[in-house]
mmCIF file of C-alpha atoms in Angstrom:
data_model
loop_
_atom_site.group_PDB
_atom_site.id
_atom_site.type_symbol
_atom_site.label_atom_id
_atom_site.label_comp_id
_atom_site.label_asym_id
_atom_site.label_seq_id
_atom_site.Cartn_x
_atom_site.Cartn_y
_atom_site.Cartn_z
ATOM 1 C CA UNK A 1 114.432 68.937 86.026
ATOM 2 C CA UNK A 2 117.574 67.613 86.469
ATOM 3 C CA UNK A 3 118.494 65.355 84.005
ATOM 4 C CA UNK A 4 121.948 64.661 84.280
ATOM 5 C CA UNK A 5 122.429 61.034 85.997
ATOM 6 C CA UNK A 6 125.753 62.285 87.683
ATOM 7 C CA UNK A 7 126.799 65.767 89.281
ATOM 8 C CA UNK A 8 129.771 66.265 91.503
ATOM 9 C CA UNK A 9 129.193 66.065 95.291
ATOM 10 C CA UNK A 10 130.325 70.363 94.736
ATOM 11 C CA UNK A 11 127.436 71.036 92.559
ATOM 12 C CA UNK A 12 124.641 68.783 94.445
ATOM 13 C CA UNK A 13 125.329 70.792 98.094
ATOM 14 C CA UNK A 14 125.659 73.930 95.350
ATOM 15 C CA UNK A 15 121.911 73.074 93.745
ATOM 16 C CA UNK A 16 120.247 73.032 97.865
ATOM 17 C CA UNK A 17 122.323 76.465 98.558
ATOM 18 C CA UNK A 18 120.896 78.454 95.524
ATOM 19 C CA UNK A 19 117.124 76.623 96.439
ATOM 20 C CA UNK A 20 117.175 76.732 99.517
ATOM 21 C CA UNK A 21 117.741 80.746 99.087
ATOM 22 C CA UNK A 22 115.850 81.383 95.787
ATOM 23 C CA UNK A 23 112.916 79.623 97.960
ATOM 24 C CA UNK A 24 113.021 82.194 101.265
ATOM 25 C CA UNK A 25 113.421 85.392 98.749
ATOM 26 C CA UNK A 26 109.625 84.118 97.863
ATOM 27 C CA UNK A 27 108.492 84.360 101.506
ATOM 28 C CA UNK A 28 107.924 87.907 103.265
ATOM 29 C CA UNK A 29 111.207 88.755 105.517
ATOM 30 C CA UNK A 30 110.366 86.767 109.301
ATOM 31 C CA UNK A 31 113.047 88.090 111.598
ATOM 32 C CA UNK A 32 111.203 88.725 114.649
ATOM 33 C CA UNK A 33 114.020 90.092 116.520
ATOM 34 C CA UNK A 34 112.656 87.872 120.076
ATOM 35 C CA UNK A 35 109.183 89.496 119.257
ATOM 36 C CA UNK A 36 106.573 86.038 119.420
ATOM 37 C CA UNK A 37 105.792 84.621 116.081
ATOM 38 C CA UNK A 38 102.080 85.278 117.286
ATOM 39 C CA UNK A 39 102.969 88.934 117.381
ATOM 40 C CA UNK A 40 104.369 88.903 113.965
ATOM 41 C CA UNK A 41 102.356 90.973 110.942
ATOM 42 C CA UNK A 42 103.574 90.420 107.475
ATOM 43 C CA UNK A 43 102.674 93.243 105.122
ATOM 44 C CA UNK A 44 102.478 93.242 101.531
ATOM 45 C CA UNK A 45 101.771 96.724 100.127
ATOM 46 C CA UNK A 46 103.155 98.998 97.570
ATOM 47 C CA UNK A 47 105.694 101.400 98.499
ATOM 48 C CA UNK A 48 105.643 104.296 101.259
ATOM 49 C CA UNK A 49 101.565 104.041 101.178
ATOM 50 C CA UNK A 50 101.758 103.562 105.119
ATOM 51 C CA UNK A 51 102.680 106.457 107.533
ATOM 52 C CA UNK A 52 106.091 105.138 109.205
ATOM 53 C CA UNK A 53 104.657 106.712 112.523
ATOM 54 C CA UNK A 54 101.447 104.171 112.355
ATOM 55 C CA UNK A 55 102.901 101.588 111.681
ATOM 56 C CA UNK A 56 105.690 102.182 114.992
ATOM 57 C CA UNK A 57 102.812 102.684 116.534
ATOM 58 C CA UNK A 58 100.981 99.906 116.108
ATOM 59 C CA UNK A 59 104.331 97.886 116.915
ATOM 60 C CA UNK A 60 104.138 99.847 120.546
ATOM 61 C CA UNK A 61 100.874 99.447 121.157
ATOM 62 C CA UNK A 62 100.138 95.762 120.672
ATOM 63 C CA UNK A 63 103.872 94.754 121.195
ATOM 64 C CA UNK A 64 104.431 93.700 117.530
ATOM 65 C CA UNK A 65 107.451 92.946 114.888
ATOM 66 C CA UNK A 66 105.660 94.307 111.327
ATOM 67 C CA UNK A 67 108.053 92.909 108.553
ATOM 68 C CA UNK A 68 106.809 95.186 105.379
ATOM 69 C CA UNK A 69 106.903 93.924 102.148
ATOM 70 C CA UNK A 70 106.320 95.529 98.687
ATOM 71 C CA UNK A 71 104.902 94.960 95.037
ATOM 72 C CA UNK A 72 104.630 97.516 92.148
ATOM 73 C CA UNK A 73 101.516 95.924 90.635
ATOM 74 C CA UNK A 74 97.788 95.008 91.502
ATOM 75 C CA UNK A 75 98.917 92.257 89.083
ATOM 76 C CA UNK A 76 101.958 91.019 90.791
ATOM 77 C CA UNK A 77 100.417 90.833 93.885
ATOM 78 C CA UNK A 78 97.541 88.754 92.160
ATOM 79 C CA UNK A 79 100.215 86.020 90.793
ATOM 80 C CA UNK A 80 101.975 86.034 93.980
ATOM 81 C CA UNK A 81 98.771 84.585 95.834
ATOM 82 C CA UNK A 82 97.396 82.520 92.932
ATOM 83 C CA UNK A 83 100.422 80.796 93.943
ATOM 84 C CA UNK A 84 99.628 80.267 97.357
ATOM 85 C CA UNK A 85 100.588 82.795 100.562
ATOM 86 C CA UNK A 86 103.736 82.542 101.199
ATOM 87 C CA UNK A 87 103.048 83.490 104.510
ATOM 88 C CA UNK A 88 101.886 87.553 103.975
ATOM 89 C CA UNK A 89 98.955 88.691 106.592
ATOM 90 C CA UNK A 90 97.280 92.216 104.647
ATOM 91 C CA UNK A 91 97.633 93.312 101.253
ATOM 92 C CA UNK A 92 95.761 96.200 100.492
ATOM 93 C CA UNK A 93 94.788 95.704 96.618
ATOM 94 C CA UNK A 94 92.108 97.331 94.383
ATOM 95 C CA UNK A 95 88.871 97.799 94.226
ATOM 96 C CA UNK A 96 88.399 95.146 90.993
ATOM 97 C CA UNK A 97 90.798 92.646 92.470
ATOM 98 C CA UNK A 98 89.112 92.227 95.885
ATOM 99 C CA UNK A 99 86.071 90.903 93.774
ATOM 100 C CA UNK A 100 88.307 88.621 91.754
ATOM 101 C CA UNK A 101 90.305 87.093 95.117
ATOM 102 C CA UNK A 102 86.829 86.442 97.272
ATOM 103 C CA UNK A 103 85.929 84.881 94.251
ATOM 104 C CA UNK A 104 88.831 81.894 93.656
ATOM 105 C CA UNK A 105 89.233 81.716 97.466
ATOM 106 C CA UNK A 106 91.880 84.042 97.855
ATOM 107 C CA UNK A 107 91.142 85.935 100.980
ATOM 108 C CA UNK A 108 90.148 85.304 104.415
ATOM 109 C CA UNK A 109 86.806 86.318 105.204
ATOM 110 C CA UNK A 110 87.074 89.131 108.153
ATOM 111 C CA UNK A 111 85.257 88.755 111.286
ATOM 112 C CA UNK A 112 82.836 92.142 111.065
ATOM 113 C CA UNK A 113 82.981 92.436 115.486
ATOM 114 C CA UNK A 114 86.272 92.375 115.373
ATOM 115 C CA UNK A 115 86.455 95.642 113.020
ATOM 116 C CA UNK A 116 84.175 98.319 115.460
ATOM 117 C CA UNK A 117 85.656 101.236 113.529
ATOM 118 C CA UNK A 118 84.528 100.412 110.581
ATOM 119 C CA UNK A 119 81.467 102.966 111.895
ATOM 120 C CA UNK A 120 83.988 106.080 110.817
ATOM 121 C CA UNK A 121 84.168 105.181 107.306
ATOM 122 C CA UNK A 122 82.116 106.775 104.255
ATOM 123 C CA UNK A 123 78.803 104.878 103.617
ATOM 124 C CA UNK A 124 79.325 105.895 100.108
ATOM 125 C CA UNK A 125 82.660 103.300 99.965
ATOM 126 C CA UNK A 126 81.929 100.697 101.957
ATOM 127 C CA UNK A 127 79.464 97.735 100.461
ATOM 128 C CA UNK A 128 80.051 97.959 97.467
ATOM 129 C CA UNK A 129 79.547 95.389 94.562
ATOM 130 C CA UNK A 130 82.953 94.438 94.586
ATOM 131 C CA UNK A 131 82.181 93.006 98.383
ATOM 132 C CA UNK A 132 78.650 93.604 99.916
ATOM 133 C CA UNK A 133 78.946 93.795 102.946
ATOM 134 C CA UNK A 134 82.544 94.288 103.279
ATOM 135 C CA UNK A 135 82.935 90.072 103.884
ATOM 136 C CA UNK A 136 86.354 90.277 102.270
ATOM 137 C CA UNK A 137 87.916 94.004 102.879
ATOM 138 C CA UNK A 138 88.002 97.428 104.383
ATOM 139 C CA UNK A 139 88.511 100.715 102.436
ATOM 140 C CA UNK A 140 91.912 102.473 103.273
ATOM 141 C CA UNK A 141 92.203 105.328 100.563
ATOM 142 C CA UNK A 142 90.939 106.203 97.529
ATOM 143 C CA UNK A 143 91.832 107.833 94.349
ATOM 144 C CA UNK A 144 91.439 108.364 90.790
ATOM 145 C CA UNK A 145 94.236 108.593 87.670
ATOM 146 C CA UNK A 146 94.301 111.538 85.672
ATOM 147 C CA UNK A 147 96.709 114.179 84.030
ATOM 148 C CA UNK A 148 99.764 115.268 84.944
ATOM 149 C CA UNK A 149 102.034 117.739 83.593
ATOM 150 C CA UNK A 150 105.246 120.486 83.646
ATOM 151 C CA UNK A 151 103.179 124.028 83.158
ATOM 152 C CA UNK A 152 105.695 125.027 82.104
ATOM 153 C CA UNK A 153 106.595 123.421 79.329
ATOM 154 C CA UNK A 154 103.380 122.678 78.248
ATOM 155 C CA UNK A 155 101.463 126.216 78.169
ATOM 156 C CA UNK A 156 98.313 125.078 78.711
ATOM 157 C CA UNK A 157 96.422 123.493 81.636
ATOM 158 C CA UNK A 158 95.827 119.983 80.576
ATOM 159 C CA UNK A 159 92.271 118.660 81.828
ATOM 160 C CA UNK A 160 91.348 116.103 78.776
ATOM 161 C CA UNK A 161 91.999 113.054 76.761
ATOM 162 C CA UNK A 162 92.594 114.798 73.712
ATOM 163 C CA UNK A 163 94.882 117.050 74.733
ATOM 164 C CA UNK A 164 98.258 114.014 75.149
ATOM 165 C CA UNK A 165 97.329 112.897 71.707
ATOM 166 C CA UNK A 166 98.075 116.193 70.182
ATOM 167 C CA UNK A 167 101.206 116.366 67.649
ATOM 168 C CA UNK A 168 102.614 119.038 69.624
ATOM 169 C CA UNK A 169 103.051 116.335 72.377
ATOM 170 C CA UNK A 170 104.446 113.637 70.358
ATOM 171 C CA UNK A 171 107.497 111.946 72.619
ATOM 172 C CA UNK A 172 106.446 113.576 75.434
ATOM 173 C CA UNK A 173 103.537 111.272 77.144
ATOM 174 C CA UNK A 174 104.051 108.499 80.118
ATOM 175 C CA UNK A 175 101.265 105.841 80.002
ATOM 176 C CA UNK A 176 100.581 104.067 83.130
ATOM 177 C CA UNK A 177 101.361 100.132 81.724
ATOM 178 C CA UNK A 178 97.848 98.784 82.739
ATOM 179 C CA UNK A 179 95.633 97.287 79.895
ATOM 180 C CA UNK A 180 92.971 97.905 81.520
ATOM 181 C CA UNK A 181 92.975 100.855 83.266
ATOM 182 C CA UNK A 182 94.687 102.696 80.490
ATOM 183 C CA UNK A 183 92.104 101.331 77.694
ATOM 184 C CA UNK A 184 89.766 101.625 80.130
ATOM 185 C CA UNK A 185 90.175 105.917 79.853
ATOM 186 C CA UNK A 186 90.108 105.678 76.575
ATOM 187 C CA UNK A 187 86.797 104.145 76.287
ATOM 188 C CA UNK A 188 85.834 106.716 78.385
ATOM 189 C CA UNK A 189 87.070 108.662 76.076
ATOM 190 C CA UNK A 190 85.660 107.011 73.168
ATOM 191 C CA UNK A 191 82.168 107.141 74.633
ATOM 192 C CA UNK A 192 82.056 103.803 75.950
ATOM 193 C CA UNK A 193 81.724 102.183 79.192
ATOM 194 C CA UNK A 194 85.143 101.104 80.707
ATOM 195 C CA UNK A 195 83.967 97.450 81.587
ATOM 196 C CA UNK A 196 82.295 97.245 77.790
ATOM 197 C CA UNK A 197 82.450 93.418 77.216
ATOM 198 C CA UNK A 198 82.311 94.246 73.524
ATOM 199 C CA UNK A 199 85.513 93.216 71.240
ATOM 200 C CA UNK A 200 84.634 96.079 68.870
ATOM 201 C CA UNK A 201 85.108 98.388 70.936
ATOM 202 C CA UNK A 202 87.979 97.306 73.000
ATOM 203 C CA UNK A 203 89.712 96.911 69.695
ATOM 204 C CA UNK A 204 88.117 100.892 68.570
ATOM 205 C CA UNK A 205 89.938 101.793 72.171
ATOM 206 C CA UNK A 206 93.656 99.795 70.570
ATOM 207 C CA UNK A 207 93.370 101.601 67.457
ATOM 208 C CA UNK A 208 92.945 104.252 68.985
ATOM 209 C CA UNK A 209 96.433 104.569 70.544
ATOM 210 C CA UNK A 210 98.287 102.934 67.968
ATOM 211 C CA UNK A 211 97.135 105.840 65.583
ATOM 212 C CA UNK A 212 98.354 108.098 68.639
ATOM 213 C CA UNK A 213 101.310 105.985 69.620
ATOM 214 C CA UNK A 214 103.659 108.452 69.175
ATOM 215 C CA UNK A 215 103.166 110.660 71.540
ATOM 216 C CA UNK A 216 104.026 107.595 73.729
ATOM 217 C CA UNK A 217 107.352 108.238 75.290
ATOM 218 C CA UNK A 218 107.100 105.575 77.881
ATOM 219 C CA UNK A 219 104.617 103.197 79.333
ATOM 220 C CA UNK A 220 104.988 104.108 83.436
ATOM 221 C CA UNK A 221 104.916 100.709 86.119
ATOM 222 C CA UNK A 222 103.877 103.158 89.007
ATOM 223 C CA UNK A 223 106.759 105.681 88.084
ATOM 224 C CA UNK A 224 105.077 108.242 86.200
ATOM 225 C CA UNK A 225 105.394 110.499 88.780
ATOM 226 C CA UNK A 226 109.527 109.979 88.647
ATOM 227 C CA UNK A 227 109.723 110.525 85.045
ATOM 228 C CA UNK A 228 107.947 113.569 85.013
ATOM 229 C CA UNK A 229 109.250 114.968 87.963
ATOM 230 C CA UNK A 230 112.870 113.970 85.326
ATOM 231 C CA UNK A 231 112.007 115.694 82.684
ATOM 232 C CA UNK A 232 111.145 112.836 80.948
ATOM 233 C CA UNK A 233 108.497 113.552 79.995
ATOM 234 C CA UNK A 234 105.684 116.344 80.045
ATOM 235 C CA UNK A 235 103.016 114.629 80.658
ATOM 236 C CA UNK A 236 101.921 111.507 82.441
ATOM 237 C CA UNK A 237 98.373 109.564 83.169
ATOM 238 C CA UNK A 238 99.105 108.499 86.991
ATOM 239 C CA UNK A 239 96.472 108.016 89.509
ATOM 240 C CA UNK A 240 96.259 111.414 91.835
ATOM 241 C CA UNK A 241 98.168 110.613 94.532
ATOM 242 C CA UNK A 242 101.674 109.398 93.163
ATOM 243 C CA UNK A 243 101.681 112.665 91.257
ATOM 244 C CA UNK A 244 100.307 115.300 93.946
ATOM 245 C CA UNK A 245 102.995 114.196 96.207
ATOM 246 C CA UNK A 246 105.560 115.189 93.490
ATOM 247 C CA UNK A 247 102.944 118.631 92.257
ATOM 248 C CA UNK A 248 104.030 119.553 96.143
ATOM 249 C CA UNK A 249 107.700 119.594 96.170
ATOM 250 C CA UNK A 250 107.761 121.298 92.915
ATOM 251 C CA UNK A 251 105.903 124.447 91.127
ATOM 252 C CA UNK A 252 106.073 123.737 87.619
ATOM 253 C CA UNK A 253 104.051 120.713 88.215
ATOM 254 C CA UNK A 254 100.237 120.730 87.825
ATOM 255 C CA UNK A 255 97.018 117.800 88.015
ATOM 256 C CA UNK A 256 93.703 117.835 86.781
ATOM 257 C CA UNK A 257 90.845 115.261 86.363
ATOM 258 C CA UNK A 258 89.849 114.664 82.528
ATOM 259 C CA UNK A 259 86.732 116.638 82.027
ATOM 260 C CA UNK A 260 85.344 113.389 80.115
ATOM 261 C CA UNK A 261 85.755 111.611 82.882
ATOM 262 C CA UNK A 262 87.756 108.856 84.347
ATOM 263 C CA UNK A 263 88.518 105.794 87.055
ATOM 264 C CA UNK A 264 87.905 105.774 90.461
ATOM 265 C CA UNK A 265 89.406 103.032 92.069
ATOM 266 C CA UNK A 266 89.380 102.226 96.653
ATOM 267 C CA UNK A 267 92.454 100.436 98.088
ATOM 268 C CA UNK A 268 91.266 98.075 100.767
ATOM 269 C CA UNK A 269 93.232 96.185 103.164
ATOM 270 C CA UNK A 270 92.100 92.449 102.999
ATOM 271 C CA UNK A 271 93.415 88.958 104.525
ATOM 272 C CA UNK A 272 94.717 86.562 102.215
ATOM 273 C CA UNK A 273 94.020 82.505 103.142
ATOM 274 C CA UNK A 274 95.806 81.089 105.406
ATOM 275 C CA UNK A 275 97.628 84.070 106.642
ATOM 276 C CA UNK A 276 99.146 82.897 109.918
ATOM 277 C CA UNK A 277 98.390 85.624 111.705
ATOM 278 C CA UNK A 278 94.693 86.682 111.356
ATOM 279 C CA UNK A 279 94.046 88.263 114.752
ATOM 280 C CA UNK A 280 96.519 89.991 114.061
ATOM 281 C CA UNK A 281 95.881 91.129 110.912
ATOM 282 C CA UNK A 282 92.093 92.148 112.058
ATOM 283 C CA UNK A 283 93.833 94.542 114.996
ATOM 284 C CA UNK A 284 95.746 95.963 112.530
ATOM 285 C CA UNK A 285 92.508 96.595 110.303
ATOM 286 C CA UNK A 286 90.912 98.269 112.996
ATOM 287 C CA UNK A 287 93.642 100.391 114.230
ATOM 288 C CA UNK A 288 94.340 101.560 110.726
ATOM 289 C CA UNK A 289 90.309 102.422 110.524
ATOM 290 C CA UNK A 290 91.007 104.641 113.808
ATOM 291 C CA UNK A 291 90.074 108.718 112.598
ATOM 292 C CA UNK A 292 93.254 109.396 114.129
ATOM 293 C CA UNK A 293 95.528 106.717 112.491
ATOM 294 C CA UNK A 294 93.609 107.655 108.911
ATOM 295 C CA UNK A 295 94.272 110.567 109.235
ATOM 296 C CA UNK A 296 98.060 110.461 110.102
ATOM 297 C CA UNK A 297 98.133 107.902 106.427
ATOM 298 C CA UNK A 298 96.187 109.880 104.299
ATOM 299 C CA UNK A 299 98.545 113.258 104.751
ATOM 300 C CA UNK A 300 101.341 111.296 104.316
ATOM 301 C CA UNK A 301 100.050 109.186 101.108
ATOM 302 C CA UNK A 302 97.690 112.525 99.567
ATOM 303 C CA UNK A 303 95.031 110.138 98.477
ATOM 304 C CA UNK A 304 91.707 110.821 99.815
ATOM 305 C CA UNK A 305 90.679 108.879 103.091
ATOM 306 C CA UNK A 306 87.864 106.593 103.639
ATOM 307 C CA UNK A 307 87.466 107.824 106.905
ATOM 308 C CA UNK A 308 84.379 110.050 107.036
ATOM 309 C CA UNK A 309 85.395 110.764 111.121
ATOM 310 C CA UNK A 310 88.366 111.809 110.410
ATOM 311 C CA UNK A 311 87.039 114.267 107.455
ATOM 312 C CA UNK A 312 84.675 116.016 109.924
ATOM 313 C CA UNK A 313 86.910 115.880 112.519
ATOM 314 C CA UNK A 314 89.005 117.833 110.719
ATOM 315 C CA UNK A 315 92.223 115.437 110.880
ATOM 316 C CA UNK A 316 93.226 115.834 107.464
ATOM 317 C CA UNK A 317 95.876 118.617 105.887
ATOM 318 C CA UNK A 318 93.830 121.289 105.167
ATOM 319 C CA UNK A 319 95.559 121.583 101.770
ATOM 320 C CA UNK A 320 95.286 118.523 100.881
ATOM 321 C CA UNK A 321 91.517 118.713 102.142
ATOM 322 C CA UNK A 322 91.143 121.351 99.958
ATOM 323 C CA UNK A 323 92.648 120.389 97.160
ATOM 324 C CA UNK A 324 90.273 119.399 94.634
ATOM 325 C CA UNK A 325 92.994 117.052 93.073
ATOM 326 C CA UNK A 326 92.511 114.718 96.049
ATOM 327 C CA UNK A 327 88.633 115.499 97.184
ATOM 328 C CA UNK A 328 87.236 116.527 93.931
ATOM 329 C CA UNK A 329 84.093 118.261 93.418
ATOM 330 C CA UNK A 330 80.558 116.578 93.022
ATOM 331 C CA UNK A 331 80.599 116.813 89.539
ATOM 332 C CA UNK A 332 83.545 115.459 89.167
ATOM 333 C CA UNK A 333 83.662 112.916 91.041
ATOM 334 C CA UNK A 334 80.015 112.009 89.275
ATOM 335 C CA UNK A 335 82.082 111.011 86.493
ATOM 336 C CA UNK A 336 84.354 108.888 87.845
ATOM 337 C CA UNK A 337 84.012 104.805 87.336
ATOM 338 C CA UNK A 338 84.990 101.997 89.226
ATOM 339 C CA UNK A 339 86.793 99.229 87.177
ATOM 340 C CA UNK A 340 84.336 95.712 87.229
ATOM 341 C CA UNK A 341 85.850 91.805 86.743
ATOM 342 C CA UNK A 342 85.227 91.468 83.365
ATOM 343 C CA UNK A 343 85.522 87.626 83.096
ATOM 344 C CA UNK A 344 86.811 85.914 80.078
ATOM 345 C CA UNK A 345 87.116 89.817 77.957
ATOM 346 C CA UNK A 346 89.877 90.067 80.375
ATOM 347 C CA UNK A 347 91.848 88.287 77.899
ATOM 348 C CA UNK A 348 90.519 90.491 74.853
ATOM 349 C CA UNK A 349 92.142 94.031 76.914
ATOM 350 C CA UNK A 350 95.631 91.725 78.143
ATOM 351 C CA UNK A 351 96.188 90.994 73.736
ATOM 352 C CA UNK A 352 95.034 94.211 72.796
ATOM 353 C CA UNK A 353 97.827 95.852 75.126
ATOM 354 C CA UNK A 354 100.461 93.363 73.780
ATOM 355 C CA UNK A 355 99.485 94.121 70.528
ATOM 356 C CA UNK A 356 99.873 98.034 71.549
ATOM 357 C CA UNK A 357 103.293 97.615 73.850
ATOM 358 C CA UNK A 358 104.805 95.684 71.189
ATOM 359 C CA UNK A 359 104.288 97.678 67.407
#
């Protein structure tokens, strides 16, 4: 990129040093602390999304070293792998991204004989359309997009998309900064599919948000629960597990699924293409799918486990198990819809979202 013909020796050394540093920053932390290279597992995941004791137990049982890097959006994960796997062995994409990345050759096939604990998983969550026969993914936890709010400030139960756009909440709502998710729930509210590819329907959802933009105080990227807890907003649109962590700590906070319906999402364990330690990654997936480990993780993250045996054996914290905000009743669950890959129509969602944020 540099086009200068004459550069001092000092400057050359400085630039080389800078490039080396930047190159290291794009790769996972690979410090092994004297552990053999074959026993190193590089994980790329959301922050605080695995119980620390589970990671420690895996390291002890398998004499391994875990390096844990984090991202704050599914788009960030996708962009990282699209540019070429910098050395990760495990990632945790949402269902719709599993389908996209598998189609683009960004994921390794999982050897089914190595995941014997798949027998413990909820049959409603395996062999889904986004990954038939679970060739590339194993379900971890699942959740739904809903409404968190300060009940003391609202003075009413908030359980409808219509309510959050009432004039009384102008400048008090943080929406999820995800084009597909946020436009998706508005499409549901308007009576359309959140997976529509119809430009007119997407345009209607965009216009609805623009008409009610005075209510939007922030576009929250995986931190809406912080804005709610700190009192910067009164209502947030966020994934249930993120909100429910704060609800348990703050009696003023509440959570509800919108009665019109919403989105469901499964986060999955996947092995990115060219993972340096695929065999160890499969051992980790199987380890995470054991009922005891699945329960420890679910009790830590406050999302619904995909592990039916953990539920049947009563290993899930009873307060969480009987919380309809985590394990919704059948009448709510049937109104939850998976996002699907909409192909070229993704550009319509992205463009609509850009216009909403710009105006």
